[in-house]
Every structure is written in C-alpha cells, then in structure tokens.
C-alpha cells in the first residue's frame, strides 16, 4: 500500500454493505483494512466479512481493523506519544493510536493531562520528550497542544476534538487555537484521529529508516 | 456617574469635534472623561478642550483621560492584576489598566508571560493570587487566561486581543478559547480593554466596600 | 478543591459509566460532585453510585449534585442574584443557581422579567442592587443583561440562552449582544450556566472574605 | 416614480461621473434625485450637475438631494419618528430621515436615547406613540428597537448601525438582535437608512391615503 | 393586550405543560392565546386546557389559537395579502395569515407564484396592489419579495422560508436576498411567520384607524 | 493553449514586473496574453512590454489584452450574451465579455435590466434566446440570473458581483442566490468575470464545432 | 415543459401527499415527473400514483421518475460524462445522471477516480474528452473537478458532495474549491445533482441542435 | 533556544522599535533572530540594530535574519522540499524555506507546479520523494498538497496561501481543502510559512539525529 499507511475506509456516507465490500478488497489486495467512524451496523458487517481474517473492533474509537491470516504487521524502531486532555478526548485519541500502531510505531498513551491542572502535564514532559512524534488531542479551548509544543522538541501534531457547546463548540475553538498557536505545531481537522495518527506514523517511519541507515 | 465607572466615550464612529464636545460635558458634569480608541486627531481635540482640566493621553493604548481641576480621584482598598501574554498584547492590557485605575483600584501589571514559556507565568502565580480581580490579555490562540484561571482562586476576566492572521485571527480564536475554557472565567469582546478593566474595577469596588464594613 | 468550586463534570461526550466513575472519585476525594448537562441515563447512573451520598438531581436544569455523608456545605456571607428573562431561560438560569449555591452564596432567583415589558424589571431593580453579583440569563435578542447592567452598580455576568430560531438563533444573537453591550458586563458562552454561576460564586467568595477581614 | 419613493442612486461601486449622469436623468424624468453613500468627489460631481436644480448635500449622512426648479415636493398628513440611540447612530438615522421627508412625511427626530439610561427613552414614549411609523437606529448590541417596540403600538422598523468592534461588530449583533427580537418589528440591513426611511414613508403614505378617504 | 397583537407563546424550548399554563393565563387575562411552533404534544396539551374556550389548531402551520367563550374577535377595515412562492412555503405563510387574521385584518392568500414562472406573479399584481400591507414568503434564493416590491406601492414584508439545502440553505440565502434587495422592503427572520403577520397587522390597524378618522 | 482559452494571468498577489514577465512569455509562446484585475501600475508595465504586440487595456474592467503582431484571433460561429443588472455590474460583466470575445464568440451585451423594473428584462428575452450561452451579472440580492434562467432555454451562468453592504454584502447574497436558485443555472465566484466568460466561450466553441460537423 | 428539462419536484419540505399530487399533475400535463431527494414514504406515495404510468425509483439516488404510458423520451445526438471521485459520491452523481438522461443525453458514468490515485483519472482523460459536457462529483477537499478541467477542453461542471466532517465538512470545502479553482469551471451547490445534470443536459441540447443544423 | 528553532518575532502588531529591541535581545542571548512579516520600516529598524551582526533581509518574503558575528549556523544531514504552485505562492513558500534553512536543513525549492498542468508536478515526484519532509504552498483551491501527498511517502505539510478573491478567498478554500484532504497531511494556518518551515525543520532534525545514531 502507498506510503505504508493501511488502506483506510471512512464509513460515514457509505452503506454497511459498501464498506464491507471495500474492506474485503483491501484485505485481499494489501493484507489488511482499517475502517474508521463505523457505527454498529457497519462494524458488524465488516466483522462478518471473512472467516480467515482477524478482525479487531473498538466501539469507543469506532474503528475496525482486519488482518488477513497471513498478514505480518510491521514493527518500527520509533515511537509515537498520543496525549489526551480528558475523558471525552480519549476515543479520538484512540483512533490516532490505532493508526500509528498499524503503521508499526510503538504507541505511548498519556491520558487526563488537561491544562486546568498544569502539574499533570509538567509531570509527563520527559516521557513525551522520549517519543519521535507526538499527537495531542484536546477539545473545548484546546490549550493543551500549545502547552505541550512549548515543553518539548519533538514534532507536535494537534488533534482538535469536537467537545464543547455554544459558539466555538464542536471543536472549532480547539482547531482555531491550533491554527493560531504561538508554539510550533501542525494540525488536522476536528476529530481527524486517523490523519493525525497516520502523519505521526509517517514521521516514525522516516526516523526508523534513518536509524536503520 | 452611574456605577462609579468614569464616563467613557468610544471615539470610533464619531468625529473629533463630537468626541471633544461629549468629553467637555462629561468633565463638567462628572468631573472627568475617559476617551478610548482615540486616533491622533481625536486625542488632540480632547487635549485642547479645557485649559483647567488635567489631560493625560497615552498613544499606545489610544486613551485620553481628562480630570477637572477640582476632581478628586477615588482610591479603593482593593487591587486588580492586569496580565499580558506578549508585547503585542500590551496596548489593550493598558486600556484595561487605565480604566481600573480610574475606578480607584491599585493596578499591578504583569507582562510577557505567554504560555510558550510556562516558567514565566508559574513564577508570577503568587503575585496574581494577591489581587482581588484579574484581567488576562492574550491574542493568537489565547491559552493564557485558561492557564491563569487554573492557577488562582481570584475571579479571572479574559481579554482577547486582535493579534494573529489567517483563520481564527484578529482575536477570534482567543475569544473562542475564552468561551470554551475548561477553567472558570468570563470574557469580554476582542480588544475590549475598557470593559474588562471596568468589570474588574466593579469587583474591586465591591471588595473595598466589604472591607470597609 | 481548587478555587472552592465544586468538581464539575460535563456529561456530554462521556458515557454514563464514565461520568459515574468520575463523580465517585470526586465525592471520595473532595466530598462532593456536580454533574451538568446530564441526560436521563447519566443522571440515573450517578444517582445509583453510592448508598451513603446524598444525591440531588434536577431534570429541568439537567444537573446532579452528590454530597458525601460527612460533607459540610460552605455558607458565605454574600449573595448572588440570578435573573431570567422568560420561561425558556429558567433551566439554564437554574444551572447557574445550583453552582453558586454549592459555592455557598445565598441565591436570589428573579424570573419572568423580559424587556418586552419593562415595568417588571424596573420593579426588581432594588432587589438586584442588594446582591453582590448578578447573573442575567436571556435568549433571543438578549437585551436583558444590557438593561440590567444599566440599572445597577453590582458586577453583571451575561448568560446567553440557546433560544431563538433562524439567523442569530440558538443563542448566538444573545451572545453577540453581550459582547457588544453598551453597558459594562462580562459574558460566558451560550447555555454556560455552570461558568456564570461559578464566576458569580467566586466574586461572592471574595466579598465574603473581605467582610470577614 | 414608482411607489412615490424618490429615484435613489447608491454611489458605492460607481464613479462620480456615472452617479452624476444617473442623477441628471432622474431629475429630468422624475423631477428629483437622491444620492446615498456619496463620498466627497461624488457629492461635488452631483452638486455641479445642473444650474437650475436645487441641490442639498449633507456630508454627515452622505446624501445629496437634487430637485428640479419646478419640482413640488409632496406633503403627507402622516408622520415618521426617527429615533437614534447615540451620537454614532445619527448619520444613518439622518439618511432615513431624508428619505422619509422626501416621500412627504413629517419627520420627528429623537436622539440620544440609548438603553444604558432607560429614563431617556421612557420620557419619549408618548412622543413616539404619536407617529404613524417609527425607525429606530442603534448599533453595538442594538437593544433599543426591542425596547421601543415593547413600549408603543406603532409599526417599528429596526435600523442596525455599523458601530462596534470585535465579534458581532460592524452592526452584526444589532442586526441579529432585530431578527431575534422578542418584540414585534421588522428590520433592514446594517446601515440601510434609505430602506428603513423609505418603508416608513410608504406606511405614512398608506395612512395619509386612508385619512383622505 | 399591548399593541392589539394576541398574546403569543413560542412553544419551542418550553415543555407542553409550561405552554399550556401560559396559554391558560393568556386566555383568562386577555381573552385569547396564540401558540406558535407547537409540536403534536404541545398542541394536544393546549387543546385540552379549558372546556369553555374555542381552540383551533392547524398542524401544517403548527399554530394553536384559543378564544375564551366570550371573546369577540376584532374586525378591521383593512387587508393584508399573504403571498407564497411554492408548496413548501405555505405553512410559514399560514402562520403569518393566522396572526394577521387574529389582529382583525382581512387576509388574502395568494399561492404558487414563484419567479421561475413570471406570468403567475404578473397576473396577481393588481390583486396585491389592493391590499394595505403585503407579506411575501419565499425560500431557496428568495427572489419573490424583490420582484413583488418592484411591482406594487404597498409596504412589503419579506418572509424568508427555511427551504433549500447546501450553502445558503435553510433560508439563509432568502434572508440575505431580502437584506440586499434592490427594491424597498423590510424583513423578518427565517420562518418568522408570526412576526411578519403581526407587523402587517399593525400596519392594517394604523390604516383602519386612519380610515375611521 | 489548452482549451482555446487565452493564457490568463490574475494580477492580484503578483508584482507588476512578475505579471509583465508572465505576459511576455505567454505572448511569445501562445501568441497572446490576457491580464485580469490589473491595477494602474500593472497595466502600464504590461502595456510597455513589447513594441510589436498590440496591447488593449480597459481600465474599467481592469483587463489588459496583448496580441503578438502575427496573432490571428479566432472567430466562432456561435454567440454569448452578457447581461448586466445595473451600472455597478458593468465592469465585471465587461471582464466576461473580453474573455468570451478572445475565445472567438460573438458577444452581445445587454445592460441595465435589473429586476426592480421587470419590463426591461422581459423586453430583452427574445434577444437573449438567440445566444448560445448567457452570462448574467448581478450584485445585491442577485435575483436577475434566476429570472433570466426562468425565461430562456439557453445555458445560463450566474456572475455574482461584489456590490451591496452589510450582511450578505460584497456579493455573498448574490452568490448564495445563484446556489439556491429555483431555476437551472451554474455559477462562478463573486466577480469571477474571467471564469464566467471562459465557460460561456467553451460552450460556444462546442456549439461552433457541432455546427461545423 | 420549459427548457426541455423534466418537471422536477424537490421532495424536501413537502409531505408525501403534496409531492404525489404535484407529480400527478406533472405527468398529466407534461408526460412525466422527476422527484428528487425523496425519502421512502414519498417514493412509495409517488410509485402508487397512477396505474398507467411507468415509475422508476432509485433509492440510492433518492429519485423517482414517472412516465405517462404514451410518453416518448427524447434522444439527443450528444453526450454527458458524469465522473465521481469515490463510493460516497456515487448517489449524488447518480441524481445528475438521471436528469441528464431524461433530457435525452447519452450518459457515460466514470466512477472511483479520486485524486489520491492520479493514474486512474489520467487513464480516463480521453474518454472524458469524448463527451459534450462533463459533471464531476467530489466531496471532501474536492480537488477532482479542478484536475479534470485541467485535462480536457469540454465544459466542466463541478458537483460538490456533502461528505467530510469537521471544519469545511458537509461539502463546504469542495464548494469553496470549485469557486476558487485555478482551472475554468462553473459550479452548483453542494449535493445539487439535479442542477448539474440539468445544465449539462442543456449544453448537450444546444450541441445536438447545432449538429442537426 | 528551545527546540532549535531560531527565536522568531512576528512583526505585525508591534512597532519597529519594539521589534528591533526584541531582535537585539534574541541576537545577544541566542546568537540570532528571525523577524517575519516585517514591513519596510521594521526591516530597516532591524537592519540597523547592531554593527557586528550579519543581517539578511528579503523584501519579497518579508523576513529579516540576524546572526551574531560569532554565530555558527547548524547543518543537518536531512533535507526539506518546499514546493509552490504558482508565482503568487512564492513569497510565503520563501518564508518557510528561510526558517527550515535556519534550523539547518538542506532546502530544495520547486516552483510553478500548479495542478492546472499536471505534467509539471508529475515530473518532480522523484525529486520530492528524496526529501525528508515536504512543505507544499498553494492558494486558490489549494489542490496541490493533496496531489503531492498522493504521490509521495514523505510527511507532507500543507501551507495555504492567501490568494483568491470572493467566497473562500484569502486562502480559506485552500485551508479547508487541507483540512478535508483525502490524502494524509497536516496543515498550518493561511500564510503561516514560519510554522510550516519550522515543523519541517523539526522533522529534519529528528531524522538527522536518527542518522547520527
Ligand atoms: N413564532 C414566533 N416567532 C417569533 N416570535 C414569536 C413567535 N411566537 C411568539 N413570539 C414572540 O415572542 C414573545 C416572547 O415569547 P415567549 O418566549 O413565549 O415569552 C411573544 O410575546 C411574541 O411576541
Ligand atoms: N480574474 C480571474 N479570476 C479567476 N481565475 C482567473 C482569473 N484570471 C486568471 N484566472 C485563472 O487562474 C489561472 C492561474 O492564474 P495564475 O495565478 O496567474 O497562474 C489562470 O490560468 C486562469 O485560468
Ligand atoms: N434536487 C433538486 N435540487 C435543486 N433544485 C431542484 C431539485 N429538484 C427540483 N429542483 C428545482 O426546483 C424547482 C422548484 O421546485 P419546487 O420546490 O418543487 O417547486 C423545480 O422546478 C426544479 O427546477
Ligand atoms: N510569522 C510567524 N507566524 C507564526 N508564528 C510566528 C511567526 N513569527 C514568530 N512566530 C512564533 O510566535 C512566537 C511568539 O512570537 P511573539 O509574538 O513575537 O512573542 C515566536 O516565538 C514564534 O514561535
Ligand atoms: Mg482542553
Ligand atoms: Mg497567547
Ligand atoms: Mg430576551
Ligand atoms: Mg445601542
Ligand atoms: Mg423562491
Ligand atoms: Mg440585482
Ligand atoms: Mg475528493
Ligand atoms: Mg492551486
């Protein structure tokens, strides 16, 4: 598969049957499939698709991963830290972690380190510095990615989460905060855990290749 | 004057002559006038208005304060901290400081404590805790008010500043961040230094009155 | 708990089980928990959590308050007025009242004083002047906070409510009106009763402390 | 001219020469012309157009009115009240007044009655009730049209004015407030003094005709 | 009742019981009640409220009108034309018609005259000219109010309808079109049939009073 | 040149020297260049570029056309009607006309047929029906493209123009109106005369080729 | 029927009974009806309407086509290519194809040629060049219409599709991309398959007529 | 300096004197300073600041770089490709290149490869694949980053540029396109060349360090 990223199928806007057919083709041609934003019906349809494949579904992250019987998952000598501000950010952070893991990175998850209690994130700074790329998931005002990027030297990817009501809600404030950050970071769209995890995985792949040089 | 807030005249949308006339009336009837968002021509027109008045103009904050010769400024037993993230936030923070000072609060200004370097704001936490109300001015992603409100027990008022370009620029991200903050704070509009300073001043007045009980 | 504000858990975006677990921890560590924006399933989950705790749920405001058996609620020598324009504004105003009460303020609720009938609000002006902080909840065009802030000397916090359909609906016009108010006031986001009530509570705490000096 | 409304030429987006040519044609064919939003160069070009015409230009409202030598202005037995909240609202209110006057209504201007000082508008309520239609110009949060429409039985037209900075500024909050008003009123766009005045004039014409029955 | 407009209760955001209680009070104190945007449960609750009242509910317009047994409806010597572009615009136009009728105007409904077939609206121009005020309901691009206001001398009120999908959908394009119209008209918010009908009714009342002079 | 569209250079965002260099290359390689949205300095720089080229600049449309000495302009057996609502729409309509003419279409310009006076556009319906493609330029509420597309069988392209102030101004209402039109038409962006004219030219080319079959 | 476009009924905002009645009239007066955006209930209501009509419903595109027993469908000597980027774009592309087919064009559907894999669309370039008009359906970032219009000389119509979540989702990014395209194309609103197909059909009709000359 | 990114000073919102003072401090404490978005006056002020420093200003990118006399620039064994769609995108791409170069990466600039002419970008694919990180600058519809990320395995950072007029103009469509991209990439805000270049530089640093392992 192009770029070592697993073939990913966005379930929204497609029927369960359409998703299952696309997943079957992906497993047959690339050895695996990754379905994101799957509802119950879609996850079931994919889980049923092929007796030989190993299917792993996670209802909180709404992902389904299928591996062909003979698929050998990659293992990189590089790691990705996935940091989440609070409980509500965990599912989206989980989507990023699944993708980065599929690309082969070692994934280190750090939860519940929102900025309302700075000690928690300060306590984790060294752990984050040890990763090769960092994804930081946060909703509401989304201050966490800015704070993390001010603490570490590793490339940081902001992952805004669609929490929060009222004006700037649904992750818009968090996205705007990432775009306006006075620390250096790049961002993905609201709830785009797949994209954040995949980009972190690509950086990990580049580092792994350089280490192998 | 109602609420002990100095009669304030927003210069934008008025001619210099209109502002000067309004300021003259305010000085004559309430002992003082406060002009905000004044350009050069307006500031000059107000400065020339009355030989007996003491006129104080600040071109960086774009405010002009006029006191009648016999005006006795109030002095409260209460203080307001005005915190600013960076150099570009100082003029708007200055507008807030001018108003809070006119209401009679002792004003403590704390500059250059943006979140990209957390040590600076952590170093000032105790100083901020000593105030009776806090105004926190920040532009760009506006993370500073959230961080400050997570550190102190004093009421915090966010003052978003119109810095930043692109989407969410001109202070919009900072305002959205304040509205979505996961710390407790209230906010004013972008660049509304007058409103933030006046509200902080009203809290200081309430505390001063309670101390006097 | 930091800032004397009860540990508050925003239920939206979390499962009932997640909320109940967070509430249990809060009761155990801080003596109480406050759940906001709880739907039926979440409120039930929290109500069932601990036989010894006293649980108070209010389905119209969608809040659940849990006190440990040995929790002694604070009582401040300071008051908060919570003013609501109409029937549809009452639930959000109620959320603010619950929080301010938990912080220990005496809460005075004043309902049905929308600006379409000015006599009603004029009749209540003296009562509002007696409070130490005021929360004013209004939807639609949200003129009430501006009118109240023009009548009293107490700090006013606007609480825009998500009523109204069409352009500027869902509380957006009311929020914009608060941000543009020609009276002095600060604002919270649409429907953010918790934040408005907590900030009013913090002001009441400051006044209470000053009275105790 | 159709509907008794003077031929009006919006100067923005046209060269002075184009405006002058359109005005000349209007004077020749309908006896008069009304130019709105004219800058200095355009106003001069129109003022010079025809030695016989009477030209009346008002630089604060940015209108220019030209009457042919033999033009007999209409006079209706009906009146329009034009109410303005503050100094900055006067030019736009003035545009409405010019148009209503050209249609033939008696125009009653009431200035400086913003809601921050309710006594002023309450004092004018009877005077406004005497008009046949009311235009209410207000910027910032635009609460005045709602308050006026709650006080009188006459049809009220809101005229939002482009004052105010930050989010909801440039008249947007005032327009949203008119659209969401809990009093009955209709609105025109921000700064559309011409439209508000013309509609009030059309109502005055209908009343005048009914009185003549 | 103030302004001769029936006491109107916007059902959205209120429980059926709250609406029924408000309606009961209105019938008792003013002789009638008008509920708008009522869903099935609310309409039933209101229909059941008082054995003596006459209750008229219209499920397509979602209005419920209740008259006390002894209520004598007003009858004005003035008329309102309610014009609708297409089938989907009829319910909102119906809400306007109900209100104007309750105020006492003779209501003339003209349907299915969208601009895609200009002959239809041209055929009705004289009929519309006979009214004292006109409400024009249209969704999608909302060109009809502009075309009607170009054809008649009567005051025209645009009533944008929330049809249309995609960008500018849900009535936004129609509202923008009304605000930008190159004909003279005033507007109400999207789907605000109540407001449009009430304002047209107020104009009819003014004309009726003038006729009676 | 690909698609028979002249090499077009959008001057905005480029220096005059950069535009002149691009135009020189275009003339040398394709026989001509078309510069759009050129300010005075850019137009002069292009006009001076090559002694042998024929340069035609139009300051009202802000276009500059350069033909190499030996360039033979195409001539199609097909026509494009370019319709404009008012004086302010003429420059943008002119840009469309220049491009369609360069592609080789016979261009028929029809001005001053805004919908406020329906007779004018009804009078031109047959003339428009004679064209092979139609561009309709209109600003403000932009009703004209919808009306024209309801009158003729020819493909209609809406060209929204950036006139109008306030909400929906700067051509936004006109664009939304085109997107929501209840007649069949496609649209280009606000002021994109080049795109509208080029697409009309491509249709004319297709018709010309079919005529030649 | 005007313009050879089948009478089309947009089902949204209408009851099934209203749609069925409109369809019956259309079949009786024009020989056919085309219902778009029909849900299950509406499609059933239309399918049942007339024993003699041939009814063709397509649940994925949500269209229903009814032909009177004696209706002779047109057949043009011209073709329309309908190109879709991915699986989720197919239903909207299908709506365009149905309409273009009803107008009489030969329709060539080309699926699954999104830009993430450029080879696929490059492989189809010659096939697209053979059409007389092209509709290109794409959601998310909507790059495909720009790429296609850069490859072919035929008029291209962009059809943005409401896929994608977060900011710019629901087709908004794709529409903006079409409006800003650096290739020449016109666009319709998000999901407006009917309009795109109808405009392509009108171009095909013009080409067919020219071929017949 | 934290993260090896040169101390960067955003000139907008600061006076020339403020920028010069900040730059002096940066040179003294970190050996260099990088000023972005500098106008003429600011660039001159910085250029004059210190006789011993080497100052490099680039008026097209609006950057100024100052190195202390004894500053030794870093040199990484890693490269960054900076790709630009067209002439108007070059200055913003240049800002990214300056920053990446200061961090020590080898920078490879590839210009004029917009998607309207796919051959150009296809010809450069192998060259881009050779880099360790890629920045892709594009305005208007911003399709280029999506196309590039579909062609290569290297991490791609989109850099939207503020070209384009009308709706979605000023880089908004390009940013939305990056957020919605169906290829894997992260993005920065419109015109944020500094952030894109710095993030690419951080990736290059990580790769350089891994190579050195
Ligand atoms: N459908 C409606 N749209 C807009 N305003 C309404 C509507 N129904 C009632 N109103 C107005 O809203 C005011 C306040 O309504 P309520 O929220 O019921 O107190 C009423 O007095 C009416 O003037
Ligand atoms: N005024 C204009 N509006 C929209 N697109 C244009 C305009 N002028 C030129 N273009 C198109 O934009 C493409 C890229 O322009 P450029 O930025 O000059 O490379 C040209 O090839 C034209 O297709
Ligand atoms: N799916 C659709 N999208 C956009 N326009 C449509 C659609 N279906 C029908 N139309 C057009 O909308 C016009 C008015 O539709 P109606 O609201 O049914 O009167 C029809 O004549 C068609 O030209
Ligand atoms: N052109 C730019 N765009 C985005 N961020 C910048 C730019 N220039 C500097 N920065 C960042 O903004 C931070 C705060 O800058 P300052 O506002 O100067 O204190 C700097 O340390 C840089 O990380
Ligand atoms: Mg957070
Ligand atoms: Mg900041
Ligand atoms: Mg209200
Ligand atoms: Mg006001
Ligand atoms: Mg319509
Ligand atoms: Mg027009
Ligand atoms: Mg796509
Ligand atoms: Mg591009």
Coordinates of N, CA, C and O and ligand atoms in Angstrom, one line a residue, chain F residues 1-2 5-12 14 22 34-37 95 191-195, chain G residues 179-184, chain H residues 85-88 112 116 140 165, ligand 2:
Chain F
X1 N -2.7 26.8 -26.9 CA -3.1 26.9 -25.5 C -4.2 25.9 -25.2 O -5.2 25.9 -25.9
X2 N -4.0 25.2 -24.1 CA -5.0 24.2 -23.6 C -6.4 24.9 -23.6 O -6.6 25.9 -23.1
X5 N -8.6 28.6 -24.4 CA -8.8 29.8 -23.5 C -7.5 30.5 -23.5 O -6.4 29.9 -23.4
X6 N -7.5 31.9 -23.7 CA -6.2 32.6 -23.7 C -5.6 32.4 -22.4 O -6.2 32.3 -21.4
X7 N -4.2 32.3 -22.4 CA -3.4 32.3 -21.2 C -3.8 33.5 -20.4 O -3.7 34.7 -20.8
X8 N -4.4 33.3 -19.2 CA -4.8 34.4 -18.3 C -4.0 34.5 -17.1 O -3.6 33.5 -16.5
X9 N -3.7 35.7 -16.8 CA -2.8 36.0 -15.6 C -3.6 36.9 -14.6 O -4.0 38.0 -15.0
X10 N -3.8 36.3 -13.4 CA -4.5 37.1 -12.4 C -3.5 38.0 -11.7 O -2.5 37.5 -11.1
X11 N -3.6 39.3 -11.9 CA -2.6 40.2 -11.4 C -2.5 40.3 -9.9 O -1.4 40.6 -9.4
X12 N -3.6 40.2 -9.2 CA -3.5 40.3 -7.8 C -2.6 39.3 -7.1 O -2.6 38.2 -7.4
X14 N 0.6 39.5 -7.4 CA 1.9 39.5 -8.1 C 2.4 40.9 -8.3 O 1.6 41.8 -8.4
X22 N 5.3 37.2 -17.0 CA 4.4 36.1 -17.4 C 3.7 36.4 -18.7 O 3.5 35.5 -19.5
X34 N -3.7 37.6 -21.6 CA -4.9 38.3 -21.0 C -4.6 38.5 -19.5 O -4.5 37.5 -18.8
X35 N -4.5 39.7 -19.1 CA -4.2 40.0 -17.7 C -5.5 40.5 -17.1 O -6.2 41.4 -17.7
X36 N -5.9 40.0 -15.9 CA -7.2 40.4 -15.3 C -6.8 41.0 -13.9 O -5.8 40.8 -13.3
X37 N -7.8 41.8 -13.5 CA -7.7 42.5 -12.2 C -6.3 43.3 -12.0 O -5.7 43.3 -11.0
X95 N -15.4 42.1 -18.0 CA -14.3 41.1 -18.0 C -14.8 39.9 -18.7 O -14.0 39.3 -19.5
X191 N -17.5 38.2 -8.7 CA -16.6 39.0 -9.5 C -15.7 38.1 -10.4 O -14.8 38.7 -11.1
X192 N -16.0 36.8 -10.6 CA -15.1 36.0 -11.4 C -15.6 36.1 -12.9 O -16.0 35.1 -13.5
X193 N -15.5 37.3 -13.4 CA -15.9 37.5 -14.8 C -15.1 36.7 -15.8 O -15.6 36.1 -16.8
X194 N -13.8 36.5 -15.5 CA -13.0 35.7 -16.3 C -13.6 34.3 -16.5 O -13.7 33.7 -17.6
X195 N -13.9 33.7 -15.3 CA -14.3 32.3 -15.4 C -15.7 32.2 -16.1 O -15.9 31.2 -16.9
Chain G
X179 N -15.3 27.1 -6.4 CA -15.4 28.6 -6.6 C -14.0 29.2 -6.8 O -13.8 30.2 -7.4
X180 N -13.0 28.6 -6.2 CA -11.6 29.1 -6.3 C -10.7 28.4 -7.3 O -9.5 28.7 -7.3
X181 N -11.3 27.5 -8.0 CA -10.5 26.7 -8.9 C -9.6 27.5 -9.8 O -10.0 28.5 -10.4
X182 N -8.4 27.1 -10.0 CA -7.5 27.7 -11.0 C -7.7 27.1 -12.4 O -7.0 27.6 -13.3
X183 N -8.6 26.2 -12.5 CA -9.0 25.8 -13.9 C -10.4 26.4 -14.1 O -11.0 26.9 -13.2
X184 N -10.8 26.5 -15.4 CA -12.1 27.1 -15.7 C -13.2 26.0 -15.5 O -13.2 25.0 -16.2
Chain H
X85 N 2.9 26.3 -5.8 CA 2.0 26.1 -7.0 C 2.3 27.1 -8.1 O 2.4 26.8 -9.2
X86 N 2.3 28.4 -7.7 CA 2.5 29.5 -8.7 C 3.3 30.7 -8.2 O 3.8 30.7 -7.1
X87 N 3.4 31.7 -9.0 CA 4.1 32.9 -8.7 C 3.7 33.5 -7.4 O 4.5 34.0 -6.6
X88 N 2.4 33.6 -7.2 CA 1.9 34.3 -6.1 C 2.1 33.5 -4.8 O 2.0 34.1 -3.7
X112 N 6.2 26.6 -9.4 CA 5.4 26.6 -10.6 C 4.9 25.3 -11.0 O 5.0 24.9 -12.2
X116 N -3.2 22.8 -12.5 CA -3.8 23.0 -13.8 C -3.0 22.4 -14.9 O -3.5 22.2 -16.0
X140 N -5.7 29.8 -3.8 CA -6.9 29.5 -4.6 C -7.6 28.2 -4.0 O -7.8 28.2 -2.8
X165 N -10.0 35.5 -4.6 CA -11.0 36.6 -4.1 C -12.3 35.9 -4.0 O -12.5 34.7 -4.3
Ligands
LIG2 N1 -9.7 37.0 -12.8 C1 -9.6 35.7 -12.7 N2 -10.5 35.0 -11.9 C2 -10.3 33.7 -11.7 N3 -9.4 33.0 -12.3 C3 -8.5 33.6 -13.2 C4 -8.6 35.0 -13.3 N4 -7.6 35.3 -14.2 C5 -6.9 34.2 -14.5 N5 -7.5 33.1 -13.9 C6 -7.2 31.7 -13.9 O1 -6.2 31.4 -12.9 C7 -5.2 30.6 -13.5 C8 -3.9 30.7 -12.8 O2 -3.6 32.0 -12.7 P1 -2.2 32.5 -12.2 O3 -2.3 32.7 -10.7 O4 -1.9 33.7 -13.0 O5 -1.2 31.4 -12.5 C9 -5.2 31.1 -15.0 O6 -4.6 30.1 -15.9 C10 -6.6 31.3 -15.2 O7 -7.2 30.0 -15.6

